[in-house]
Short mmCIF file of C-alpha atoms (C1' of nucleotides) in Angstrom, two decimals:
data_model
loop_
_atom_site.label_atom_id
_atom_site.label_comp_id
_atom_site.label_asym_id
_atom_site.label_seq_id
_atom_site.Cartn_x
_atom_site.Cartn_y
_atom_site.Cartn_z
CA MET A 265 12.77 26.27 -17.17
CA ALA A 266 15.90 25.39 -18.10
CA ARG A 267 18.62 23.26 -16.79
CA ARG A 268 18.62 20.47 -19.24
CA HIS A 269 21.93 19.09 -18.29
CA ASP A 270 22.18 19.35 -14.58
CA PRO A 271 24.46 16.64 -13.31
CA GLU A 272 24.21 17.90 -9.75
CA ARG A 273 20.48 17.70 -9.71
CA ARG A 274 20.48 14.30 -8.12
CA GLU A 275 22.68 15.61 -5.37
CA ARG A 276 20.51 18.62 -4.88
CA ILE A 277 17.47 16.43 -4.54
CA ILE A 278 19.18 14.39 -1.85
CA GLU A 279 20.10 17.50 0.05
CA ALA A 280 16.58 18.80 -0.30
CA ALA A 281 15.27 15.51 1.04
CA ILE A 282 17.53 15.86 4.04
CA ARG A 283 16.27 19.35 4.66
CA VAL A 284 12.68 18.16 4.39
CA VAL A 285 13.23 15.33 6.82
CA GLY A 286 15.00 17.72 9.12
CA ALA A 287 12.10 20.12 9.05
CA GLN A 288 9.09 17.84 8.94
CA GLY A 289 10.33 14.37 9.70
CA ILE A 290 10.16 11.34 7.50
CA ALA A 291 6.39 11.54 7.64
CA GLY A 292 6.60 14.79 5.72
CA LEU A 293 8.76 13.35 3.01
CA SER A 294 7.01 13.08 -0.33
CA HIS A 295 8.02 13.43 -3.92
CA ARG A 296 6.23 16.72 -3.97
CA SER A 297 7.77 18.14 -0.84
CA VAL A 298 11.33 17.40 -1.94
CA ALA A 299 10.58 18.65 -5.43
CA ALA A 300 9.38 21.93 -3.96
CA GLU A 301 12.35 22.15 -1.60
CA ALA A 302 14.85 21.38 -4.33
CA ASP A 303 13.04 23.65 -6.75
CA VAL A 304 12.78 20.98 -9.41
CA PRO A 305 9.67 19.67 -11.14
CA LEU A 306 7.80 16.81 -9.56
CA GLY A 307 8.68 14.43 -12.34
CA SER A 308 12.33 15.04 -11.71
CA THR A 309 12.27 13.44 -8.30
CA THR A 310 10.43 10.39 -9.51
CA TYR A 311 12.85 10.15 -12.37
CA HIS A 312 15.97 10.12 -10.24
CA PHE A 313 14.48 8.05 -7.44
CA ALA A 314 11.91 5.50 -8.43
CA SER A 315 10.68 5.08 -4.88
CA LEU A 316 10.85 7.06 -1.70
CA ASP A 317 12.80 4.28 -0.07
CA GLU A 318 15.49 4.77 -2.64
CA LEU A 319 15.64 8.43 -1.80
CA LEU A 320 15.73 7.58 1.87
CA VAL A 321 18.66 5.28 1.35
CA ALA A 322 20.53 7.98 -0.51
CA ALA A 323 19.76 10.50 2.22
CA LEU A 324 20.85 8.19 5.00
CA ARG A 325 24.01 7.35 3.15
CA ARG A 326 24.76 11.01 2.71
CA CYS A 327 24.22 11.56 6.40
CA ASN A 328 26.59 8.73 7.08
CA GLU A 329 29.31 10.54 5.20
CA ASN A 330 28.80 13.70 7.17
CA PHE A 331 28.69 11.77 10.39
CA ALA A 332 31.76 9.75 9.58
CA ARG A 333 33.63 12.92 8.75
CA MET A 334 32.58 14.47 12.02
CA VAL A 335 33.79 11.42 13.88
CA ARG A 336 37.05 11.41 12.02
CA GLU A 337 37.85 15.09 12.19
CA GLY A 338 35.95 16.25 15.23
CA GLY A 339 36.98 14.28 18.26
CA GLY A 340 40.50 13.41 19.12
CA LEU A 341 39.56 9.78 18.79
CA ALA A 342 42.74 8.88 17.02
CA ASP A 343 44.95 10.49 19.63
CA PRO A 344 46.18 7.77 21.97
CA ALA A 345 47.04 10.33 24.62
CA VAL A 346 43.48 11.27 25.46
CA PRO A 347 41.51 8.53 27.17
CA LEU A 348 38.89 6.88 25.05
CA ALA A 349 36.01 7.85 27.30
CA ASP A 350 37.10 11.47 27.23
CA ALA A 351 37.38 11.52 23.48
CA LEU A 352 33.94 10.00 23.05
CA THR A 353 32.41 12.37 25.54
CA ARG A 354 33.93 15.30 23.73
CA LEU A 355 32.64 13.95 20.45
CA LEU A 356 29.16 13.68 21.85
CA GLY A 357 29.41 17.15 23.29
CA GLU A 358 30.25 18.51 19.86
CA TRP A 359 27.36 16.65 18.40
CA PHE A 360 24.92 17.97 20.95
CA SER A 361 26.25 21.47 20.66
CA GLY A 362 24.79 21.60 17.19
CA GLY A 363 21.32 21.50 18.69
CA ARG A 364 18.53 19.00 18.51
CA GLY A 365 17.81 19.57 14.85
CA PRO A 366 20.70 17.77 13.20
CA MET A 367 20.64 15.00 15.77
CA GLU A 368 16.94 14.41 15.31
CA LEU A 369 17.52 14.23 11.63
CA GLU A 370 20.30 11.71 11.79
CA TYR A 371 18.61 9.56 14.36
CA GLU A 372 15.34 9.60 12.55
CA LEU A 373 16.99 8.38 9.39
CA TYR A 374 18.96 5.82 11.35
CA LEU A 375 15.96 4.56 13.27
CA ALA A 376 13.87 4.34 10.14
CA ALA A 377 15.76 1.12 9.48
CA LEU A 378 13.64 -0.47 12.19
CA ARG A 379 10.74 -0.78 9.78
CA ARG A 380 12.54 -0.60 6.45
CA PRO A 381 14.77 -3.56 5.81
CA VAL A 382 16.33 -1.79 2.83
CA LEU A 383 17.81 0.73 5.22
CA ARG A 384 19.36 -1.87 7.50
CA PRO A 385 22.63 -2.26 5.63
CA VAL A 386 23.04 1.49 5.58
CA ALA A 387 22.20 1.67 9.25
CA GLY A 388 24.89 -0.92 9.76
CA GLU A 389 27.35 1.32 7.96
CA TRP A 390 26.31 4.16 10.20
CA ALA A 391 27.10 2.12 13.27
CA ASP A 392 30.36 0.99 11.73
CA ALA A 393 31.36 4.57 11.12
CA LEU A 394 31.43 4.95 14.88
CA VAL A 395 32.56 1.48 15.86
CA GLU A 396 35.50 1.31 13.54
CA PRO A 397 37.53 4.23 14.89
CA ILE A 398 36.78 3.12 18.43
CA ALA A 399 37.90 -0.39 17.62
CA HIS A 400 41.35 1.02 17.00
CA ARG A 401 41.53 1.84 20.65
CA THR A 402 40.04 -1.26 22.20
CA ASP A 403 38.64 -4.66 21.30
CA PRO A 404 35.70 -4.94 18.87
CA ALA A 405 33.18 -6.05 21.45
CA THR A 406 33.95 -3.14 23.73
CA ALA A 407 33.81 -0.80 20.78
CA ARG A 408 30.40 -2.05 19.92
CA ALA A 409 29.20 -1.70 23.47
CA LEU A 410 30.53 1.84 23.67
CA THR A 411 28.60 2.65 20.55
CA ALA A 412 25.48 1.10 22.01
CA LEU A 413 25.83 3.11 25.19
CA LEU A 414 26.40 6.27 23.19
CA ASP A 415 23.25 5.60 21.24
CA GLY A 416 21.31 4.86 24.37
CA ILE A 417 22.43 8.03 26.07
CA CYS A 418 21.65 10.16 23.05
CA LEU A 419 18.23 8.65 22.72
CA GLN A 420 17.45 9.11 26.37
CA VAL A 421 18.26 12.76 26.04
CA LEU A 422 16.42 13.22 22.78
CA LEU A 423 13.36 11.19 23.67
CA THR A 424 12.73 12.55 27.11
CA GLY A 425 13.73 16.09 26.31
CA GLY A 426 16.54 16.13 28.83
CA GLU A 427 19.99 17.60 28.60
CA PHE A 428 23.34 16.09 27.86
CA ASP A 429 25.43 15.41 30.95
CA PRO A 430 29.12 15.09 30.05
CA VAL A 431 30.28 14.05 33.49
CA TYR A 432 27.83 11.19 33.77
CA THR A 433 28.54 10.18 30.19
CA ARG A 434 32.30 10.04 30.65
CA GLU A 435 31.97 8.06 33.83
CA MET A 436 29.83 5.40 32.24
CA LEU A 437 31.88 5.22 29.06
CA ALA A 438 34.98 4.82 31.18
CA ARG A 439 33.51 1.87 33.02
CA LEU A 440 32.89 0.17 29.73
CA ALA A 441 36.16 1.13 28.14
CA GLU A 442 38.35 0.19 31.04
CA GLY A 443 36.96 -3.29 31.08
CA GLY A 444 38.12 -3.88 27.53
CA ALA A 445 41.46 -4.36 25.91
CA ASP A 446 43.30 -1.10 26.22
CA ARG A 447 45.27 -0.82 23.06
CA SER A 448 47.30 2.20 22.18
CA ALA A 449 46.13 4.33 25.04
CA ARG A 450 48.43 2.90 27.59
CA GLY A 451 48.78 5.07 30.61
CA PRO A 452 45.34 5.46 32.11
CA ALA A 453 46.01 8.99 33.24
CA ARG A 454 43.45 8.69 35.96
CA GLY A 455 44.76 6.35 38.58
CA ASN A 456 45.87 2.92 37.59
CA ALA A 457 43.01 1.37 39.45
CA SER A 458 42.16 -0.49 36.30
CA SER A 459 45.60 -1.85 35.72
CA GLY A 460 45.25 -5.40 36.90
CA ARG A 461 41.69 -5.74 35.89
CA ARG A 462 40.00 -6.85 32.73
CA ARG A 463 41.21 -10.26 33.60
CA ARG A 464 37.68 -11.50 33.80
CA ASP A 465 37.20 -12.75 30.27
CA PRO A 466 38.66 -10.08 28.12
CA ARG A 467 38.06 -11.51 24.74
CA ALA A 468 36.76 -15.03 25.00
CA THR A 469 33.26 -14.06 25.89
CA ALA A 470 33.27 -10.96 23.84
CA ASP A 471 31.83 -11.09 20.37
CA PRO A 472 32.19 -14.71 19.45
CA ALA A 473 31.47 -13.79 15.86
CA GLY A 474 34.62 -11.80 15.39
CA ASP A 475 33.59 -8.31 14.54
CA GLY A 476 30.70 -9.98 12.81
CA ARG A 477 27.33 -8.83 13.94
CA THR A 478 27.80 -5.22 13.29
CA ARG A 479 27.88 -5.41 9.55
CA SER A 480 24.84 -7.42 8.76
CA GLY A 481 25.17 -6.95 5.05
CA THR A 482 22.93 -8.65 2.56
CA MET B 996 -24.89 -2.03 13.89
CA ALA B 997 -25.82 -1.97 17.29
CA ARG B 998 -23.78 -1.58 20.35
CA ARG B 999 -25.08 1.67 21.61
CA HIS B 1000 -23.57 1.39 24.98
CA ASP B 1001 -20.16 -0.10 24.56
CA PRO B 1002 -17.96 1.12 27.37
CA GLU B 1003 -15.04 -1.05 26.26
CA ARG B 1004 -15.00 0.32 22.80
CA ARG B 1005 -12.33 2.84 23.59
CA GLU B 1006 -10.12 0.07 24.92
CA ARG B 1007 -10.75 -2.05 21.89
CA ILE B 1008 -9.74 0.80 19.64
CA ILE B 1009 -6.48 1.19 21.50
CA GLU B 1010 -5.73 -2.48 21.17
CA ALA B 1011 -6.60 -2.37 17.49
CA ALA B 1012 -4.24 0.57 17.07
CA ILE B 1013 -1.47 -1.44 18.68
CA ARG B 1014 -2.11 -4.31 16.34
CA VAL B 1015 -2.08 -1.99 13.36
CA VAL B 1016 1.20 -0.42 14.37
CA GLY B 1017 2.59 -3.85 14.98
CA ALA B 1018 1.61 -5.01 11.54
CA GLN B 1019 2.21 -1.93 9.42
CA GLY B 1020 4.13 0.49 11.53
CA ILE B 1021 3.12 3.94 12.59
CA ALA B 1022 3.06 4.97 8.96
CA GLY B 1023 0.16 2.59 8.46
CA LEU B 1024 -1.84 4.03 11.30
CA SER B 1025 -4.92 5.91 10.20
CA HIS B 1026 -8.38 6.39 11.53
CA ARG B 1027 -9.61 4.02 8.89
CA SER B 1028 -7.10 1.29 9.49
CA VAL B 1029 -7.78 1.13 13.21
CA ALA B 1030 -11.50 1.33 12.62
CA ALA B 1031 -11.29 -1.65 10.32
CA GLU B 1032 -9.07 -3.56 12.71
CA ALA B 1033 -11.30 -2.83 15.69
CA ASP B 1034 -14.41 -3.49 13.64
CA VAL B 1035 -15.98 -0.19 14.55
CA PRO B 1036 -17.23 2.54 12.27
CA LEU B 1037 -14.86 5.21 11.12
CA GLY B 1038 -16.63 7.91 13.03
CA SER B 1039 -16.13 5.99 16.21
CA THR B 1040 -12.37 6.37 16.14
CA THR B 1041 -12.51 10.07 15.47
CA TYR B 1042 -15.06 10.40 18.22
CA HIS B 1043 -12.99 8.72 20.89
CA PHE B 1044 -9.67 10.15 19.74
CA ALA B 1045 -9.78 13.57 18.22
CA SER B 1046 -6.32 13.24 16.72
CA LEU B 1047 -4.01 10.41 15.84
CA ASP B 1048 -1.47 11.71 18.30
CA GLU B 1049 -3.99 11.22 21.05
CA LEU B 1050 -4.46 7.63 19.97
CA LEU B 1051 -0.72 7.19 19.80
CA VAL B 1052 -0.32 8.42 23.34
CA ALA B 1053 -2.93 5.97 24.52
CA ALA B 1054 -1.27 3.13 22.64
CA LEU B 1055 2.19 3.93 23.96
CA ARG B 1056 0.84 4.21 27.47
CA ARG B 1057 -0.82 0.85 27.11
CA CYS B 1058 2.45 -0.63 25.89
CA ASN B 1059 4.14 0.87 28.90
CA GLU B 1060 1.86 -1.08 31.17
CA ASN B 1061 2.60 -4.34 29.42
CA PHE B 1062 6.29 -3.60 29.42
CA ALA B 1063 6.33 -2.61 33.05
CA ARG B 1064 4.53 -5.80 33.95
CA MET B 1065 7.03 -7.84 31.97
CA VAL B 1066 9.88 -6.15 33.78
CA ARG B 1067 8.25 -6.66 37.13
CA GLU B 1068 7.16 -10.24 36.72
CA GLY B 1069 9.53 -11.58 34.11
CA GLY B 1070 13.11 -11.16 35.22
CA GLY B 1071 14.34 -11.87 38.67
CA LEU B 1072 15.25 -8.23 38.96
CA ALA B 1073 14.02 -7.99 42.49
CA ASP B 1074 15.99 -10.98 43.67
CA PRO B 1075 19.19 -9.73 45.30
CA ALA B 1076 20.82 -13.13 44.93
CA VAL B 1077 21.16 -12.99 41.17
CA PRO B 1078 23.65 -10.42 39.92
CA LEU B 1079 22.12 -7.38 38.31
CA ALA B 1080 23.79 -7.97 34.97
CA ASP B 1081 22.51 -11.52 34.86
CA ALA B 1082 18.99 -10.50 35.67
CA LEU B 1083 18.98 -7.84 32.99
CA THR B 1084 20.45 -10.18 30.43
CA ARG B 1085 17.79 -12.73 31.22
CA LEU B 1086 15.14 -10.07 30.92
CA LEU B 1087 16.44 -9.07 27.53
CA GLY B 1088 16.58 -12.68 26.48
CA GLU B 1089 12.93 -13.11 27.36
CA TRP B 1090 12.09 -10.02 25.47
CA PHE B 1091 13.96 -11.13 22.37
CA SER B 1092 12.53 -14.60 22.58
CA GLY B 1093 9.16 -13.12 21.69
CA GLY B 1094 10.50 -12.35 18.25
CA ARG B 1095 11.10 -9.11 16.43
CA GLY B 1096 7.42 -8.23 16.14
CA PRO B 1097 6.60 -7.10 19.66
CA MET B 1098 9.96 -5.43 20.07
CA GLU B 1099 9.62 -3.50 16.86
CA LEU B 1100 6.22 -2.39 18.00
CA GLU B 1101 7.34 -1.16 21.38
CA TYR B 1102 10.44 0.53 20.07
CA GLU B 1103 8.61 2.17 17.25
CA LEU B 1104 6.12 3.67 19.64
CA TYR B 1105 8.88 4.66 22.00
CA LEU B 1106 11.03 6.20 19.29
CA ALA B 1107 8.11 8.08 17.86
CA ALA B 1108 8.66 10.51 20.71
CA LEU B 1109 11.67 11.79 18.82
CA ARG B 1110 9.41 13.78 16.54
CA ARG B 1111 6.29 14.07 18.65
CA PRO B 1112 6.79 16.14 21.76
CA VAL B 1113 3.44 14.99 23.12
CA LEU B 1114 4.86 11.50 23.40
CA ARG B 1115 7.95 12.57 25.33
CA PRO B 1116 6.44 12.39 28.79
CA VAL B 1117 5.11 8.94 28.02
CA ALA B 1118 8.49 7.91 26.65
CA GLY B 1119 9.94 9.14 29.89
CA GLU B 1120 7.57 6.88 31.77
CA TRP B 1121 8.68 4.00 29.59
CA ALA B 1122 12.29 4.58 30.50
CA ASP B 1123 11.34 4.95 34.14
CA ALA B 1124 9.59 1.62 34.06
CA LEU B 1125 12.96 0.08 33.44
CA VAL B 1126 15.14 2.44 35.43
CA GLU B 1127 13.13 2.32 38.59
CA PRO B 1128 13.44 -1.39 39.38
CA ILE B 1129 17.11 -1.27 38.49
CA ALA B 1130 17.62 1.70 40.76
CA HIS B 1131 16.67 -0.54 43.65
CA ARG B 1132 19.83 -2.46 43.01
CA THR B 1133 22.30 0.30 42.34
CA ASP B 1134 22.60 4.06 42.24
CA PRO B 1135 20.32 6.09 39.95
CA ALA B 1136 23.04 7.12 37.53
CA THR B 1137 24.18 3.57 37.00
CA ALA B 1138 20.58 2.48 36.59
CA ARG B 1139 20.09 5.04 33.90
CA ALA B 1140 23.25 4.01 32.14
CA LEU B 1141 22.26 0.38 32.24
CA THR B 1142 18.98 1.29 30.65
CA ALA B 1143 20.78 3.28 28.00
CA LEU B 1144 23.08 0.40 27.21
CA LEU B 1145 20.15 -1.97 27.06
CA ASP B 1146 18.42 0.31 24.61
CA GLY B 1147 21.54 0.65 22.55
CA ILE B 1148 22.10 -3.07 22.36
CA CYS B 1149 18.51 -3.75 21.42
CA LEU B 1150 18.59 -1.13 18.73
CA GLN B 1151 21.83 -2.40 17.31
CA VAL B 1152 20.29 -5.82 16.98
CA LEU B 1153 17.01 -4.58 15.59
CA LEU B 1154 18.45 -2.00 13.23
CA THR B 1155 21.20 -4.07 11.71
CA GLY B 1156 19.24 -7.29 11.64
CA GLY B 1157 21.69 -9.10 13.89
CA GLU B 1158 21.07 -11.50 16.72
CA PHE B 1159 21.02 -11.08 20.43
CA ASP B 1160 24.24 -12.15 22.13
CA PRO B 1161 23.63 -12.86 25.82
CA VAL B 1162 27.27 -13.41 26.72
CA TYR B 1163 28.42 -10.14 25.28
CA THR B 1164 25.44 -8.38 26.80
CA ARG B 1165 26.05 -9.69 30.27
CA GLU B 1166 29.71 -8.81 30.12
CA MET B 1167 29.05 -5.22 29.19
CA LEU B 1168 26.21 -4.78 31.64
CA ALA B 1169 28.44 -6.14 34.35
CA ARG B 1170 31.14 -3.61 33.63
CA LEU B 1171 28.63 -0.85 34.08
CA ALA B 1172 26.92 -2.34 37.08
CA GLU B 1173 30.07 -3.17 38.97
CA GLY B 1174 31.24 0.37 38.75
CA GLY B 1175 28.17 1.61 40.54
CA ALA B 1176 26.94 1.40 44.08
CA ASP B 1177 26.19 -2.22 44.70
CA ARG B 1178 23.21 -2.22 46.96
CA SER B 1179 21.55 -5.40 48.00
CA ALA B 1180 23.43 -7.70 45.68
CA ARG B 1181 26.57 -7.94 47.60
CA GLY B 1182 28.82 -10.78 46.58
CA PRO B 1183 29.93 -10.28 42.98
CA ALA B 1184 29.78 -13.96 42.19
CA ARG B 1185 32.22 -13.65 39.34
CA GLY B 1186 35.68 -13.05 40.64
CA ASN B 1187 36.28 -10.15 42.95
CA ALA B 1188 38.47 -8.44 40.40
CA SER B 1189 36.26 -5.45 40.81
CA SER B 1190 36.49 -5.35 44.55
CA GLY B 1191 38.82 -2.49 45.09
CA ARG B 1192 37.64 -0.51 42.15
CA ARG B 1193 34.99 2.07 41.70
CA ARG B 1194 37.11 4.18 43.89
CA ARG B 1195 37.54 6.67 41.15
CA ASP B 1196 34.60 8.94 41.84
CA PRO B 1197 31.87 6.59 42.71
CA ARG B 1198 29.05 8.95 43.25
CA ALA B 1199 30.31 12.48 43.07
CA THR B 1200 30.55 12.55 39.33
CA ALA B 1201 27.54 10.40 38.81
CA ASP B 1202 24.29 12.15 38.14
CA PRO B 1203 24.83 15.47 39.84
CA ALA B 1204 21.13 16.11 39.50
CA GLY B 1205 20.10 13.34 41.82
CA ASP B 1206 17.90 11.01 39.87
CA GLY B 1207 17.01 14.05 37.83
CA ARG B 1208 17.31 13.79 34.11
CA THR B 1209 15.35 10.70 33.60
CA ARG B 1210 12.00 12.15 34.32
CA SER B 1211 12.06 15.21 32.16
CA GLY B 1212 8.55 16.22 32.93
CA THR B 1213 7.09 19.22 31.21
"C1'" DC C 876 23.16 19.76 -41.41
"C1'" DA C 877 19.42 16.88 -40.24
"C1'" DA C 878 17.25 13.30 -37.91
"C1'" DC C 879 17.17 10.31 -34.08
"C1'" DG C 880 17.26 8.70 -29.38
"C1'" DT C 881 17.84 9.71 -24.72
"C1'" DT C 882 16.95 12.55 -20.96
"C1'" DG C 883 13.96 15.43 -18.49
"C1'" DT C 884 9.38 17.79 -17.82
"C1'" DG C 885 4.59 18.73 -16.82
"C1'" DT C 886 0.02 17.15 -16.31
"C1'" DA C 887 -3.61 14.09 -15.32
"C1'" DC C 888 -5.53 10.10 -12.84
"C1'" DG C 889 -6.99 6.97 -9.23
"C1'" DC C 890 -6.57 6.34 -4.43
"C1'" DT C 891 -6.27 7.20 0.47
"C1'" DT C 892 -6.30 10.36 3.96
"C1'" DG C 893 -8.37 13.54 7.88
"C1'" DT C 894 -12.36 16.03 8.86
"C1'" DA C 895 -17.03 17.86 9.01
"C1'" DC C 896 -21.84 17.15 9.10
"C1'" DG C 897 -26.66 15.34 9.11
"C1'" DC C 898 -29.32 11.51 10.87
"C1'" DA C 899 -30.66 7.40 13.73
"C1'" DT C 900 -31.04 5.97 18.49
"C1'" DG C 901 -31.62 4.99 23.22
"C1'" DG C 902 -32.02 6.64 28.05
"C1'" DG C 903 -34.03 9.91 31.33
"C1'" DA C 904 -37.38 13.28 32.74
"C1'" DT C 905 -42.06 14.47 32.96
"C1'" DA D 88 -46.25 6.35 27.90
"C1'" DT D 89 -44.22 9.99 25.51
"C1'" DC D 90 -41.08 13.45 24.31
"C1'" DC D 91 -36.44 15.36 24.10
"C1'" DC D 92 -31.65 15.66 24.03
"C1'" DA D 93 -27.12 13.97 24.11
"C1'" DT D 94 -24.56 10.38 22.26
"C1'" DG D 95 -22.74 7.85 18.56
"C1'" DC D 96 -22.74 6.47 13.61
"C1'" DG D 97 -22.26 6.57 8.53
"C1'" DT D 98 -21.39 9.27 4.60
"C1'" DA D 99 -19.71 12.92 1.79
"C1'" DC D 100 -15.97 16.17 0.68
"C1'" DA D 101 -11.67 18.45 -0.29
"C1'" DA D 102 -6.75 17.86 -0.14
"C1'" DG D 103 -2.62 15.47 -0.86
"C1'" DC D 104 -0.38 11.38 -2.24
"C1'" DG D 105 2.38 8.09 -5.68
"C1'" DT D 106 2.41 6.83 -10.26
"C1'" DA D 107 1.87 6.76 -15.27
"C1'" DC D 108 2.19 8.87 -19.53
"C1'" DA D 109 2.64 12.00 -23.45
"C1'" DC D 110 5.36 15.78 -25.01
"C1'" DA D 111 9.59 19.03 -25.33
"C1'" DA D 112 14.50 19.64 -25.64
"C1'" DC D 113 19.10 18.58 -25.97
"C1'" DG D 114 23.44 15.85 -27.50
"C1'" DT D 115 24.95 12.73 -30.67
"C1'" DT D 116 25.61 10.37 -34.77
"C1'" DG D 117 25.33 9.50 -39.72
#
DNA sequence: CAACGTTGTGTACGCTTGTACGCATGGGAT
DNA sequence: ATCCCATGCGTACAAGCGTACACAACGTTG
């Protein structure tokens, strides 16, 4: 029996919840299943998290942290020398190299926001975790579009059971990125074909709401 | 009581299932809930669909048909005169104009494939329904990327509770589209800034597997 | 040192779920 | 016209769920 004062119990429950979702999906998440996984009594989970949604929010938020760290540390996103598209492709490659499991987990939590309004703000944070570093390299609208394309590509792979194609991914990301403001990464190392471009309507049309939309907030 | 010979019953159950998912999400789908919605006895649903997955497949497939029809009839995708990005933006606008409800429904069914391998082939068909008409206007890789971006944009809106921004959408779609092979829709009506471009590696790098990936098959 | 209050535990309850099974029923063969 | 069998229906059951509640145990305070 035992641990009367266990300040890390809450954390352990969250991690257990993540493992459960990873193994059985959100459908398999129940107070009982996380209690069993975390090796705590059933009442303990209901005590720390009044509802499953609350637990889900905590789990998604925890995933956000891991994801944000991966984005920050993993790819050379901050390095102005490597083209944005390359950095993002590399980042995605790292992500995929971990296998379907972790990606399924993170996407399932992320996509759960579709039906659970309480998760939407957290989902927004998730998107921001990706958009924000990218926005340091280009304009906000382009950053958001790059994120959208990244999501779309990942989902196509995950949903249809295909494989990740770095070459295709980089090409498409580059098309998006080179149309946007090209801060910091000046010399496009790959032919200056894009030099004179992006004249079209670089910022005016893009994201009239400032960086708005992305963080919906409450 | 009654209807002994009801050949449309199966269809009615599918439609009821779609309504249930639309109203309560996949989590709310049960043999009982669809039976109640379809006004058939409980045993009838288990008789026609041995498992819920089977029912889900049928529902997703039915949604595919509706979606494919919307794509075919709705947007002027087939019209070479209107730029691809414009047509797609219009299509998305139509889709969004129906409100969150139908979109949530279709995406939830689509995204359910993440955890249910049986749905993956059907999800692949869903993607194809969009990719295929687009592929008539550009190369397969670009078509797939456009679809991915569309998905990503929709999800960003749906997941963060934002609003659809046609101007931003068209801009980003155009960047992608103008980098690809530009069949049929010749004159880029919006400034020929992109004329000399797409020299980089127009086709070589794009989708080495032909139109491969998209249809994962089994 | 003792008593109290807070924190945490374990069980018990009502409900919904998927599934299995016995019975009514209507069409086809004789 | 009658009988029979396959088809379809309604119910009954066991399992698992979220939640509520009564007790045990610890830290704290007087």
